[in-house]
Amino acid sequence: MEADLHYQFPPLIEPSELAKRVKALAGEIVAALGTEPIIVVALLKGAFVFTADLVRALSQQGISSEIEFLIASSYGAGTYSTGQVTMHWLGKSSLAGRRVLLIDDILDTGLTLSKVKEQILKENPASCHVVVLLDKPSRRNVQMTADFVGFPIDDHFVVGYGLDYAEQHRDLPYVAILPPEARSSGS
Ligand code: XMP
């Protein structure tokens, strides 16, 4: 563990590992897409931290980005998946003819990203590539793969680096498996 950091939960992925992987991911994206400008579509709220770091790493490696935000949710009022994805854009440029990089925090069942990508493709972008920080391949129940993956993980509920439990823990600078006691107490 990084000695100078206070950890509320045992880290699964430490800040230094996140920083190193984000930089490497930016390199993979540049190698695959080249350095022509892109338009990033970031899914809120979970991808806000990852997006902030990734677009700066991309800029350092020669790709400039415009950034759009989309609130996408695959859940209704409860904790079960409705099978429906609601989407709400916060303003929006046209995606027609653009090189889109769709960014999410985690690829789980695949429902959210598959529906969002489907909507984006209807706008006839020049291309649409998907990048996720985390991928839980064992949970997939619709056909969806990301073009770029930060870290494949096992089937754990994780928080931190933008990911939440009941709107808590997005601010942790590391990714942690949510301990059962934190889940039951709601803290
Ligand atoms: P699907 O199933 O549509 O889900 O691929 C993607 C969305 O589900 C949320 N999700 C999580 N959020 N910890 C979280 O904080 C997790 O372990 C987790 N797994 C899925 C997340 O909002 C993601 O965008």
Short mmCIF file of N, CA and C and ligand atoms in Angstrom, two decimals:
data_model
loop_
_atom_site.label_atom_id
_atom_site.label_comp_id
_atom_site.label_asym_id
_atom_site.label_seq_id
_atom_site.Cartn_x
_atom_site.Cartn_y
_atom_site.Cartn_z
N MET A 1 0.84 -1.21 0.00
CA MET A 1 0.00 0.00 0.00
C MET A 1 0.87 1.26 0.00
N GLU A 2 0.41 2.28 -0.67
CA GLU A 2 1.17 3.53 -0.68
C GLU A 2 1.15 4.13 0.72
N ALA A 3 2.34 4.32 1.28
CA ALA A 3 2.48 4.60 2.71
C ALA A 3 1.85 5.91 3.15
N ASP A 4 1.88 6.92 2.28
CA ASP A 4 1.43 8.24 2.72
C ASP A 4 -0.07 8.45 2.57
N LEU A 5 -0.81 7.42 2.16
CA LEU A 5 -2.25 7.58 1.95
C LEU A 5 -3.05 6.93 3.06
N HIS A 6 -4.17 7.59 3.39
CA HIS A 6 -5.12 6.97 4.33
C HIS A 6 -6.12 6.16 3.51
N TYR A 7 -6.29 4.92 3.83
CA TYR A 7 -7.23 4.07 3.11
C TYR A 7 -8.42 3.74 4.00
N GLN A 8 -9.61 4.18 3.56
CA GLN A 8 -10.84 3.84 4.29
C GLN A 8 -11.16 2.36 4.13
N PHE A 9 -10.90 1.83 2.93
CA PHE A 9 -11.11 0.42 2.61
C PHE A 9 -9.82 -0.14 2.01
N PRO A 10 -9.57 -1.45 2.14
CA PRO A 10 -8.37 -2.01 1.49
C PRO A 10 -8.44 -1.79 -0.02
N PRO A 11 -7.39 -1.24 -0.61
CA PRO A 11 -7.46 -0.93 -2.05
C PRO A 11 -7.36 -2.17 -2.93
N LEU A 12 -8.16 -2.20 -3.97
CA LEU A 12 -8.01 -3.22 -5.02
C LEU A 12 -7.03 -2.69 -6.07
N ILE A 13 -7.18 -1.40 -6.41
CA ILE A 13 -6.28 -0.77 -7.37
C ILE A 13 -5.83 0.57 -6.78
N GLU A 14 -4.55 0.70 -6.55
CA GLU A 14 -4.02 1.88 -5.87
C GLU A 14 -3.86 3.07 -6.82
N PRO A 15 -3.77 4.28 -6.26
CA PRO A 15 -3.65 5.48 -7.10
C PRO A 15 -2.50 5.40 -8.10
N SER A 16 -1.36 4.88 -7.68
CA SER A 16 -0.21 4.83 -8.61
C SER A 16 -0.47 3.87 -9.77
N GLU A 17 -1.19 2.76 -9.47
CA GLU A 17 -1.52 1.81 -10.54
C GLU A 17 -2.52 2.44 -11.51
N LEU A 18 -3.49 3.18 -10.96
CA LEU A 18 -4.47 3.85 -11.82
C LEU A 18 -3.77 4.85 -12.74
N ALA A 19 -2.89 5.65 -12.17
CA ALA A 19 -2.20 6.67 -12.97
C ALA A 19 -1.38 6.02 -14.08
N LYS A 20 -0.67 4.93 -13.73
CA LYS A 20 0.18 4.26 -14.71
C LYS A 20 -0.66 3.66 -15.84
N ARG A 21 -1.77 3.03 -15.44
CA ARG A 21 -2.61 2.37 -16.46
C ARG A 21 -3.32 3.39 -17.36
N VAL A 22 -3.76 4.50 -16.77
CA VAL A 22 -4.43 5.53 -17.59
C VAL A 22 -3.46 6.07 -18.64
N LYS A 23 -2.24 6.29 -18.25
CA LYS A 23 -1.22 6.78 -19.20
C LYS A 23 -1.00 5.73 -20.31
N ALA A 24 -0.92 4.46 -19.90
CA ALA A 24 -0.71 3.40 -20.90
C ALA A 24 -1.92 3.27 -21.82
N LEU A 25 -3.12 3.41 -21.25
CA LEU A 25 -4.35 3.35 -22.07
C LEU A 25 -4.34 4.45 -23.12
N ALA A 26 -3.95 5.65 -22.70
CA ALA A 26 -3.88 6.76 -23.65
C ALA A 26 -2.93 6.40 -24.80
N GLY A 27 -1.83 5.76 -24.47
CA GLY A 27 -0.89 5.32 -25.50
C GLY A 27 -1.52 4.31 -26.44
N GLU A 28 -2.30 3.36 -25.87
CA GLU A 28 -2.97 2.36 -26.72
C GLU A 28 -3.98 3.03 -27.65
N ILE A 29 -4.68 4.05 -27.11
CA ILE A 29 -5.70 4.74 -27.91
C ILE A 29 -5.03 5.52 -29.05
N VAL A 30 -3.95 6.20 -28.74
CA VAL A 30 -3.22 6.94 -29.78
C VAL A 30 -2.69 5.96 -30.84
N ALA A 31 -2.17 4.83 -30.40
CA ALA A 31 -1.63 3.85 -31.36
C ALA A 31 -2.73 3.34 -32.29
N ALA A 32 -3.94 3.17 -31.75
CA ALA A 32 -5.03 2.62 -32.56
C ALA A 32 -5.74 3.68 -33.40
N LEU A 33 -5.90 4.87 -32.83
CA LEU A 33 -6.75 5.87 -33.51
C LEU A 33 -5.97 6.99 -34.17
N GLY A 34 -4.68 7.12 -33.85
CA GLY A 34 -3.93 8.25 -34.39
C GLY A 34 -4.23 9.50 -33.58
N THR A 35 -3.77 10.64 -34.07
CA THR A 35 -3.85 11.85 -33.25
C THR A 35 -4.82 12.91 -33.79
N GLU A 36 -5.69 12.52 -34.72
CA GLU A 36 -6.73 13.47 -35.14
C GLU A 36 -7.65 13.74 -33.96
N PRO A 37 -8.23 14.93 -33.85
CA PRO A 37 -9.10 15.24 -32.70
C PRO A 37 -10.28 14.27 -32.58
N ILE A 38 -10.74 14.08 -31.35
CA ILE A 38 -11.88 13.19 -31.08
C ILE A 38 -12.95 13.95 -30.32
N ILE A 39 -14.12 13.33 -30.25
CA ILE A 39 -15.14 13.84 -29.33
C ILE A 39 -15.41 12.74 -28.31
N VAL A 40 -15.21 13.10 -27.06
CA VAL A 40 -15.42 12.16 -25.96
C VAL A 40 -16.87 12.25 -25.51
N VAL A 41 -17.49 11.10 -25.31
CA VAL A 41 -18.80 11.05 -24.66
C VAL A 41 -18.60 10.30 -23.35
N ALA A 42 -18.72 11.03 -22.24
CA ALA A 42 -18.47 10.45 -20.92
C ALA A 42 -19.79 10.20 -20.21
N LEU A 43 -19.93 9.00 -19.65
CA LEU A 43 -21.17 8.65 -18.96
C LEU A 43 -21.09 9.08 -17.50
N LEU A 44 -22.10 9.83 -17.09
CA LEU A 44 -22.18 10.29 -15.70
C LEU A 44 -23.09 9.36 -14.90
N LYS A 45 -22.81 9.28 -13.58
CA LYS A 45 -21.77 10.07 -12.95
C LYS A 45 -20.44 9.32 -12.88
N GLY A 46 -20.48 8.01 -13.00
CA GLY A 46 -19.34 7.18 -12.62
C GLY A 46 -18.04 7.45 -13.35
N ALA A 47 -18.13 7.92 -14.62
CA ALA A 47 -16.89 8.05 -15.41
C ALA A 47 -16.21 9.41 -15.25
N PHE A 48 -16.71 10.26 -14.33
CA PHE A 48 -16.17 11.63 -14.32
C PHE A 48 -14.70 11.69 -13.93
N VAL A 49 -14.27 10.88 -12.98
CA VAL A 49 -12.86 10.94 -12.55
C VAL A 49 -11.95 10.33 -13.62
N PHE A 50 -12.33 9.16 -14.09
CA PHE A 50 -11.56 8.47 -15.13
C PHE A 50 -11.44 9.35 -16.37
N THR A 51 -12.55 9.99 -16.76
CA THR A 51 -12.53 10.84 -17.95
C THR A 51 -11.57 12.01 -17.76
N ALA A 52 -11.63 12.64 -16.58
CA ALA A 52 -10.75 13.79 -16.33
C ALA A 52 -9.29 13.39 -16.47
N ASP A 53 -8.94 12.22 -15.96
CA ASP A 53 -7.55 11.78 -16.06
C ASP A 53 -7.20 11.34 -17.48
N LEU A 54 -8.14 10.61 -18.12
CA LEU A 54 -7.82 10.07 -19.45
C LEU A 54 -7.68 11.18 -20.50
N VAL A 55 -8.57 12.18 -20.48
CA VAL A 55 -8.45 13.22 -21.52
C VAL A 55 -7.16 14.02 -21.35
N ARG A 56 -6.71 14.18 -20.10
CA ARG A 56 -5.44 14.88 -19.90
C ARG A 56 -4.27 14.01 -20.37
N ALA A 57 -4.36 12.71 -20.15
CA ALA A 57 -3.30 11.81 -20.65
C ALA A 57 -3.31 11.79 -22.18
N LEU A 58 -4.49 11.82 -22.78
CA LEU A 58 -4.58 11.86 -24.25
C LEU A 58 -3.97 13.16 -24.79
N SER A 59 -4.28 14.25 -24.12
CA SER A 59 -3.74 15.54 -24.54
C SER A 59 -2.21 15.53 -24.50
N GLN A 60 -1.67 14.93 -23.44
CA GLN A 60 -0.21 14.81 -23.31
C GLN A 60 0.39 14.00 -24.44
N GLN A 61 -0.43 13.08 -24.99
CA GLN A 61 0.09 12.20 -26.05
C GLN A 61 -0.39 12.63 -27.44
N GLY A 62 -0.94 13.85 -27.51
CA GLY A 62 -1.18 14.45 -28.82
C GLY A 62 -2.58 14.39 -29.38
N ILE A 63 -3.58 13.86 -28.60
CA ILE A 63 -4.97 13.88 -29.10
C ILE A 63 -5.74 14.94 -28.34
N SER A 64 -6.36 15.88 -29.07
CA SER A 64 -7.22 16.84 -28.38
C SER A 64 -8.66 16.34 -28.43
N SER A 65 -9.40 16.64 -27.35
CA SER A 65 -10.77 16.13 -27.21
C SER A 65 -11.75 17.26 -26.96
N GLU A 66 -12.90 17.15 -27.60
CA GLU A 66 -14.09 17.87 -27.11
C GLU A 66 -14.78 16.89 -26.18
N ILE A 67 -15.53 17.42 -25.22
CA ILE A 67 -16.11 16.51 -24.23
C ILE A 67 -17.60 16.77 -24.05
N GLU A 68 -18.38 15.71 -24.18
CA GLU A 68 -19.82 15.76 -23.93
C GLU A 68 -20.14 14.79 -22.80
N PHE A 69 -21.22 15.13 -22.07
CA PHE A 69 -21.63 14.26 -20.96
C PHE A 69 -23.03 13.72 -21.18
N LEU A 70 -23.20 12.47 -20.82
CA LEU A 70 -24.49 11.80 -20.97
C LEU A 70 -24.79 11.09 -19.65
N ILE A 71 -25.98 11.37 -19.11
CA ILE A 71 -26.41 10.63 -17.92
C ILE A 71 -27.17 9.42 -18.43
N ALA A 72 -26.65 8.24 -18.12
CA ALA A 72 -27.30 7.01 -18.58
C ALA A 72 -27.53 6.12 -17.37
N SER A 73 -28.73 5.57 -17.27
CA SER A 73 -29.02 4.71 -16.13
C SER A 73 -29.82 3.51 -16.60
N SER A 74 -29.38 2.34 -16.14
CA SER A 74 -30.09 1.12 -16.53
C SER A 74 -31.00 0.63 -15.42
N TYR A 75 -31.14 1.44 -14.39
CA TYR A 75 -31.96 1.02 -13.25
C TYR A 75 -33.11 1.96 -13.05
N GLY A 76 -34.24 1.43 -12.58
CA GLY A 76 -35.38 2.25 -12.20
C GLY A 76 -35.18 2.71 -10.77
N ALA A 77 -36.28 2.84 -10.04
CA ALA A 77 -36.16 3.34 -8.67
C ALA A 77 -35.48 2.33 -7.76
N GLY A 78 -35.60 1.04 -8.08
CA GLY A 78 -35.03 0.02 -7.20
C GLY A 78 -33.61 -0.33 -7.58
N THR A 79 -33.14 -1.45 -7.11
CA THR A 79 -31.76 -1.86 -7.39
C THR A 79 -31.71 -2.91 -8.49
N TYR A 80 -32.87 -3.31 -9.00
CA TYR A 80 -32.90 -4.30 -10.06
C TYR A 80 -32.80 -3.59 -11.40
N SER A 81 -32.27 -4.29 -12.39
CA SER A 81 -32.18 -3.71 -13.72
C SER A 81 -33.55 -3.80 -14.39
N THR A 82 -33.97 -2.71 -15.00
CA THR A 82 -35.26 -2.70 -15.68
C THR A 82 -35.12 -3.23 -17.10
N GLY A 83 -33.89 -3.37 -17.57
CA GLY A 83 -33.67 -3.76 -18.97
C GLY A 83 -33.81 -2.56 -19.90
N GLN A 84 -34.16 -1.42 -19.33
CA GLN A 84 -34.28 -0.18 -20.11
C GLN A 84 -33.14 0.73 -19.72
N VAL A 85 -32.67 1.53 -20.67
CA VAL A 85 -31.63 2.50 -20.34
C VAL A 85 -32.18 3.89 -20.62
N THR A 86 -32.21 4.72 -19.60
CA THR A 86 -32.64 6.10 -19.82
C THR A 86 -31.39 6.94 -20.11
N MET A 87 -31.54 7.89 -21.04
CA MET A 87 -30.38 8.71 -21.44
C MET A 87 -30.77 10.18 -21.43
N HIS A 88 -29.88 10.97 -20.87
CA HIS A 88 -30.14 12.41 -20.83
C HIS A 88 -28.83 13.14 -21.12
N TRP A 89 -28.79 13.84 -22.26
CA TRP A 89 -27.56 14.57 -22.64
C TRP A 89 -27.52 15.91 -21.93
N LEU A 90 -26.34 16.35 -21.52
CA LEU A 90 -26.17 17.68 -20.96
C LEU A 90 -25.65 18.57 -22.09
N GLY A 91 -26.58 19.13 -22.86
CA GLY A 91 -26.15 19.86 -24.06
C GLY A 91 -25.59 18.83 -25.02
N LYS A 92 -25.30 19.17 -26.23
CA LYS A 92 -24.66 18.17 -27.09
C LYS A 92 -24.32 18.72 -28.45
N SER A 93 -23.10 18.41 -28.91
CA SER A 93 -22.69 18.70 -30.27
C SER A 93 -23.19 17.55 -31.15
N SER A 94 -23.29 17.81 -32.44
CA SER A 94 -23.61 16.73 -33.37
C SER A 94 -22.46 15.74 -33.41
N LEU A 95 -22.80 14.46 -33.49
CA LEU A 95 -21.76 13.42 -33.57
C LEU A 95 -21.55 12.95 -35.01
N ALA A 96 -22.34 13.47 -35.93
CA ALA A 96 -22.24 13.01 -37.33
C ALA A 96 -20.85 13.28 -37.88
N GLY A 97 -20.24 12.24 -38.41
CA GLY A 97 -18.92 12.37 -39.02
C GLY A 97 -17.77 12.51 -38.04
N ARG A 98 -18.08 12.46 -36.73
CA ARG A 98 -17.03 12.67 -35.72
C ARG A 98 -16.41 11.34 -35.28
N ARG A 99 -15.20 11.43 -34.75
CA ARG A 99 -14.55 10.26 -34.15
C ARG A 99 -14.89 10.26 -32.67
N VAL A 100 -15.77 9.31 -32.28
CA VAL A 100 -16.30 9.31 -30.91
C VAL A 100 -15.52 8.32 -30.05
N LEU A 101 -15.17 8.78 -28.85
CA LEU A 101 -14.61 7.88 -27.83
C LEU A 101 -15.60 7.88 -26.66
N LEU A 102 -16.27 6.75 -26.47
CA LEU A 102 -17.30 6.60 -25.44
C LEU A 102 -16.62 6.05 -24.18
N ILE A 103 -16.77 6.80 -23.08
CA ILE A 103 -16.03 6.43 -21.85
C ILE A 103 -17.00 6.08 -20.73
N ASP A 104 -16.80 4.90 -20.11
CA ASP A 104 -17.57 4.57 -18.91
C ASP A 104 -16.64 4.04 -17.83
N ASP A 105 -17.18 4.02 -16.62
CA ASP A 105 -16.38 3.54 -15.49
C ASP A 105 -16.22 2.03 -15.52
N ILE A 106 -17.35 1.33 -15.77
CA ILE A 106 -17.30 -0.13 -15.63
C ILE A 106 -18.27 -0.79 -16.60
N LEU A 107 -17.82 -1.87 -17.19
CA LEU A 107 -18.64 -2.68 -18.09
C LEU A 107 -19.06 -3.90 -17.28
N ASP A 108 -20.37 -4.00 -17.02
CA ASP A 108 -20.88 -5.04 -16.13
C ASP A 108 -21.72 -6.00 -16.97
N THR A 109 -23.05 -5.88 -16.96
CA THR A 109 -23.85 -6.75 -17.82
C THR A 109 -23.67 -6.37 -19.29
N GLY A 110 -23.31 -5.11 -19.53
CA GLY A 110 -23.13 -4.63 -20.90
C GLY A 110 -24.34 -3.88 -21.44
N LEU A 111 -25.43 -3.90 -20.67
CA LEU A 111 -26.67 -3.28 -21.15
C LEU A 111 -26.49 -1.78 -21.44
N THR A 112 -25.95 -1.06 -20.46
CA THR A 112 -25.86 0.40 -20.61
C THR A 112 -25.05 0.77 -21.85
N LEU A 113 -23.85 0.26 -21.94
CA LEU A 113 -22.98 0.66 -23.06
C LEU A 113 -23.51 0.19 -24.40
N SER A 114 -24.16 -0.99 -24.42
CA SER A 114 -24.67 -1.45 -25.71
C SER A 114 -25.78 -0.52 -26.20
N LYS A 115 -26.66 -0.09 -25.28
CA LYS A 115 -27.75 0.82 -25.68
C LYS A 115 -27.22 2.20 -26.05
N VAL A 116 -26.26 2.69 -25.29
CA VAL A 116 -25.71 4.02 -25.59
C VAL A 116 -24.97 3.99 -26.92
N LYS A 117 -24.18 2.96 -27.14
CA LYS A 117 -23.45 2.88 -28.41
C LYS A 117 -24.43 2.79 -29.59
N GLU A 118 -25.49 2.02 -29.39
CA GLU A 118 -26.52 1.89 -30.45
C GLU A 118 -27.08 3.27 -30.82
N GLN A 119 -27.38 4.09 -29.79
CA GLN A 119 -27.92 5.44 -30.03
C GLN A 119 -26.89 6.30 -30.76
N ILE A 120 -25.64 6.21 -30.33
CA ILE A 120 -24.58 7.02 -30.95
C ILE A 120 -24.41 6.64 -32.42
N LEU A 121 -24.44 5.34 -32.69
CA LEU A 121 -24.24 4.89 -34.08
C LEU A 121 -25.36 5.39 -35.00
N LYS A 122 -26.55 5.63 -34.42
CA LYS A 122 -27.66 6.16 -35.24
C LYS A 122 -27.35 7.56 -35.77
N GLU A 123 -26.38 8.24 -35.14
CA GLU A 123 -26.03 9.59 -35.58
C GLU A 123 -24.94 9.60 -36.65
N ASN A 124 -24.55 8.44 -37.11
CA ASN A 124 -23.53 8.31 -38.16
C ASN A 124 -22.20 8.99 -37.84
N PRO A 125 -21.60 8.63 -36.70
CA PRO A 125 -20.25 9.14 -36.44
C PRO A 125 -19.27 8.48 -37.42
N ALA A 126 -18.09 9.08 -37.58
CA ALA A 126 -17.07 8.44 -38.43
C ALA A 126 -16.63 7.13 -37.79
N SER A 127 -16.58 7.13 -36.44
CA SER A 127 -16.20 5.91 -35.70
C SER A 127 -16.70 6.05 -34.27
N CYS A 128 -16.83 4.92 -33.58
CA CYS A 128 -17.19 4.97 -32.16
C CYS A 128 -16.42 3.86 -31.44
N HIS A 129 -15.45 4.26 -30.62
CA HIS A 129 -14.69 3.31 -29.82
C HIS A 129 -15.08 3.46 -28.35
N VAL A 130 -15.02 2.34 -27.64
CA VAL A 130 -15.46 2.32 -26.23
C VAL A 130 -14.26 2.05 -25.34
N VAL A 131 -14.13 2.86 -24.29
CA VAL A 131 -13.09 2.62 -23.29
C VAL A 131 -13.73 2.57 -21.91
N VAL A 132 -13.35 1.57 -21.15
CA VAL A 132 -13.84 1.45 -19.76
C VAL A 132 -12.64 1.30 -18.83
N LEU A 133 -12.79 1.84 -17.64
CA LEU A 133 -11.72 1.64 -16.65
C LEU A 133 -11.70 0.18 -16.20
N LEU A 134 -12.90 -0.35 -15.88
CA LEU A 134 -13.00 -1.69 -15.32
C LEU A 134 -13.94 -2.54 -16.16
N ASP A 135 -13.64 -3.83 -16.22
CA ASP A 135 -14.49 -4.76 -16.98
C ASP A 135 -14.71 -6.00 -16.12
N LYS A 136 -16.00 -6.34 -15.94
CA LYS A 136 -16.34 -7.58 -15.22
C LYS A 136 -16.89 -8.56 -16.25
N PRO A 137 -16.03 -9.25 -17.00
CA PRO A 137 -16.51 -10.09 -18.11
C PRO A 137 -17.46 -11.20 -17.65
N SER A 138 -17.31 -11.65 -16.40
CA SER A 138 -18.15 -12.77 -15.93
C SER A 138 -19.61 -12.36 -15.76
N ARG A 139 -19.89 -11.07 -15.75
CA ARG A 139 -21.27 -10.59 -15.52
C ARG A 139 -22.02 -10.31 -16.83
N ARG A 140 -21.37 -10.45 -17.95
CA ARG A 140 -21.97 -10.01 -19.21
C ARG A 140 -23.22 -10.80 -19.55
N ASN A 141 -24.32 -10.12 -19.87
CA ASN A 141 -25.46 -10.85 -20.41
C ASN A 141 -26.01 -10.27 -21.71
N VAL A 142 -25.37 -9.21 -22.22
CA VAL A 142 -25.64 -8.82 -23.61
C VAL A 142 -24.28 -8.76 -24.31
N GLN A 143 -24.31 -8.85 -25.63
CA GLN A 143 -23.04 -8.89 -26.36
C GLN A 143 -22.45 -7.48 -26.42
N MET A 144 -21.40 -7.26 -25.68
CA MET A 144 -20.77 -5.94 -25.66
C MET A 144 -19.32 -6.10 -25.25
N THR A 145 -18.42 -5.56 -26.05
CA THR A 145 -17.01 -5.56 -25.67
C THR A 145 -16.50 -4.13 -25.76
N ALA A 146 -15.54 -3.82 -24.91
CA ALA A 146 -14.91 -2.51 -24.98
C ALA A 146 -13.67 -2.63 -25.86
N ASP A 147 -13.36 -1.56 -26.57
CA ASP A 147 -12.15 -1.57 -27.41
C ASP A 147 -10.89 -1.42 -26.56
N PHE A 148 -11.04 -0.71 -25.43
CA PHE A 148 -9.90 -0.48 -24.53
C PHE A 148 -10.39 -0.70 -23.10
N VAL A 149 -9.63 -1.50 -22.34
CA VAL A 149 -10.02 -1.83 -20.96
C VAL A 149 -8.84 -1.50 -20.04
N GLY A 150 -9.15 -0.78 -18.97
CA GLY A 150 -8.11 -0.48 -17.99
C GLY A 150 -7.71 -1.72 -17.21
N PHE A 151 -8.70 -2.30 -16.50
CA PHE A 151 -8.44 -3.47 -15.66
C PHE A 151 -9.62 -4.43 -15.73
N PRO A 152 -9.41 -5.68 -16.16
CA PRO A 152 -10.46 -6.68 -15.97
C PRO A 152 -10.50 -7.04 -14.48
N ILE A 153 -11.70 -7.19 -13.91
CA ILE A 153 -11.80 -7.57 -12.49
C ILE A 153 -12.80 -8.70 -12.32
N ASP A 154 -12.71 -9.38 -11.17
CA ASP A 154 -13.68 -10.42 -10.86
C ASP A 154 -15.00 -9.76 -10.45
N ASP A 155 -15.99 -10.59 -10.19
CA ASP A 155 -17.32 -10.08 -9.88
C ASP A 155 -17.41 -9.59 -8.43
N HIS A 156 -16.96 -8.35 -8.22
CA HIS A 156 -17.06 -7.69 -6.91
C HIS A 156 -17.76 -6.37 -7.14
N PHE A 157 -18.47 -5.88 -6.12
CA PHE A 157 -18.99 -4.52 -6.20
C PHE A 157 -17.90 -3.57 -5.73
N VAL A 158 -17.49 -2.69 -6.60
CA VAL A 158 -16.35 -1.82 -6.31
C VAL A 158 -16.78 -0.36 -6.23
N VAL A 159 -16.01 0.39 -5.46
CA VAL A 159 -16.27 1.83 -5.30
C VAL A 159 -14.95 2.59 -5.42
N GLY A 160 -15.08 3.90 -5.55
CA GLY A 160 -13.91 4.78 -5.61
C GLY A 160 -13.56 5.18 -7.03
N TYR A 161 -12.75 6.23 -7.17
CA TYR A 161 -12.32 6.74 -8.48
C TYR A 161 -13.54 6.98 -9.37
N GLY A 162 -14.58 7.54 -8.78
CA GLY A 162 -15.82 7.86 -9.51
C GLY A 162 -16.97 6.91 -9.26
N LEU A 163 -16.66 5.68 -8.84
CA LEU A 163 -17.73 4.69 -8.63
C LEU A 163 -18.29 4.81 -7.20
N ASP A 164 -19.60 4.64 -7.10
CA ASP A 164 -20.27 4.90 -5.82
C ASP A 164 -21.02 3.70 -5.27
N TYR A 165 -21.34 3.80 -3.99
CA TYR A 165 -22.40 2.99 -3.40
C TYR A 165 -23.33 3.99 -2.73
N ALA A 166 -24.58 4.07 -3.18
CA ALA A 166 -25.56 5.03 -2.66
C ALA A 166 -24.96 6.45 -2.62
N GLU A 167 -24.30 6.81 -3.71
CA GLU A 167 -23.69 8.15 -3.90
C GLU A 167 -22.49 8.41 -2.99
N GLN A 168 -22.05 7.41 -2.27
CA GLN A 168 -20.86 7.57 -1.42
C GLN A 168 -19.63 6.97 -2.12
N HIS A 169 -18.47 7.46 -1.72
CA HIS A 169 -17.15 6.88 -2.05
C HIS A 169 -16.64 7.20 -3.45
N ARG A 170 -17.36 8.03 -4.22
CA ARG A 170 -16.84 8.40 -5.55
C ARG A 170 -15.50 9.12 -5.43
N ASP A 171 -15.30 9.78 -4.29
CA ASP A 171 -14.12 10.64 -4.11
C ASP A 171 -12.87 9.87 -3.69
N LEU A 172 -12.96 8.60 -3.41
CA LEU A 172 -11.75 7.85 -3.02
C LEU A 172 -10.77 7.86 -4.20
N PRO A 173 -9.48 8.09 -3.95
CA PRO A 173 -8.53 8.15 -5.05
C PRO A 173 -8.03 6.78 -5.51
N TYR A 174 -8.70 5.72 -5.05
CA TYR A 174 -8.34 4.34 -5.41
C TYR A 174 -9.62 3.55 -5.62
N VAL A 175 -9.51 2.36 -6.17
CA VAL A 175 -10.67 1.47 -6.33
C VAL A 175 -10.61 0.43 -5.22
N ALA A 176 -11.76 0.20 -4.57
CA ALA A 176 -11.82 -0.78 -3.48
C ALA A 176 -13.06 -1.65 -3.65
N ILE A 177 -12.95 -2.89 -3.15
CA ILE A 177 -14.14 -3.74 -3.07
C ILE A 177 -14.93 -3.24 -1.86
N LEU A 178 -16.22 -2.98 -2.05
CA LEU A 178 -17.03 -2.47 -0.95
C LEU A 178 -17.18 -3.55 0.11
N PRO A 179 -16.68 -3.31 1.33
CA PRO A 179 -16.81 -4.34 2.37
C PRO A 179 -18.27 -4.51 2.79
N PRO A 180 -18.67 -5.72 3.17
CA PRO A 180 -20.08 -5.95 3.55
C PRO A 180 -20.55 -5.02 4.65
N GLU A 181 -19.69 -4.71 5.61
CA GLU A 181 -20.13 -3.84 6.72
C GLU A 181 -20.46 -2.42 6.24
N ALA A 182 -19.76 -1.96 5.21
CA ALA A 182 -20.04 -0.61 4.66
C ALA A 182 -21.36 -0.64 3.90
N ARG A 183 -21.65 -1.76 3.31
CA ARG A 183 -22.89 -1.90 2.55
C ARG A 183 -24.09 -1.90 3.50
N SER A 184 -24.03 -2.67 4.59
CA SER A 184 -25.19 -2.78 5.47
C SER A 184 -25.42 -1.51 6.28
N SER A 185 -24.31 -0.82 6.68
CA SER A 185 -24.50 0.38 7.48
C SER A 185 -24.81 1.60 6.62
N GLY A 186 -24.58 1.46 5.30
CA GLY A 186 -24.82 2.59 4.41
C GLY A 186 -23.76 3.66 4.50
N SER A 187 -22.65 3.40 5.22
CA SER A 187 -21.61 4.42 5.37
C SER A 187 -20.63 4.34 4.21
P1 XMP B 1 -24.24 -2.53 -17.06
O1 XMP B 1 -24.77 -3.71 -16.29
O2 XMP B 1 -25.30 -1.84 -17.83
O3 XMP B 1 -23.83 -1.57 -15.90
O4 XMP B 1 -23.00 -2.90 -17.85
C1 XMP B 1 -22.96 -0.54 -16.00
C2 XMP B 1 -23.21 0.41 -14.86
O5 XMP B 1 -23.54 -0.30 -13.64
C3 XMP B 1 -22.93 0.31 -12.55
N1 XMP B 1 -22.06 -0.67 -11.89
C4 XMP B 1 -21.33 -0.44 -10.80
N2 XMP B 1 -21.19 0.65 -10.05
N3 XMP B 1 -19.68 -0.48 -8.64
C5 XMP B 1 -20.36 0.63 -8.97
O6 XMP B 1 -20.20 1.65 -8.29
C6 XMP B 1 -19.77 -1.64 -9.34
O7 XMP B 1 -19.12 -2.63 -9.00
C7 XMP B 1 -20.64 -1.60 -10.48
N4 XMP B 1 -20.98 -2.55 -11.41
C8 XMP B 1 -21.85 -1.92 -12.25
C9 XMP B 1 -22.14 1.49 -13.11
O8 XMP B 1 -22.92 2.65 -12.99
C10 XMP B 1 -21.96 1.18 -14.56
O9 XMP B 1 -21.85 2.32 -15.38
#
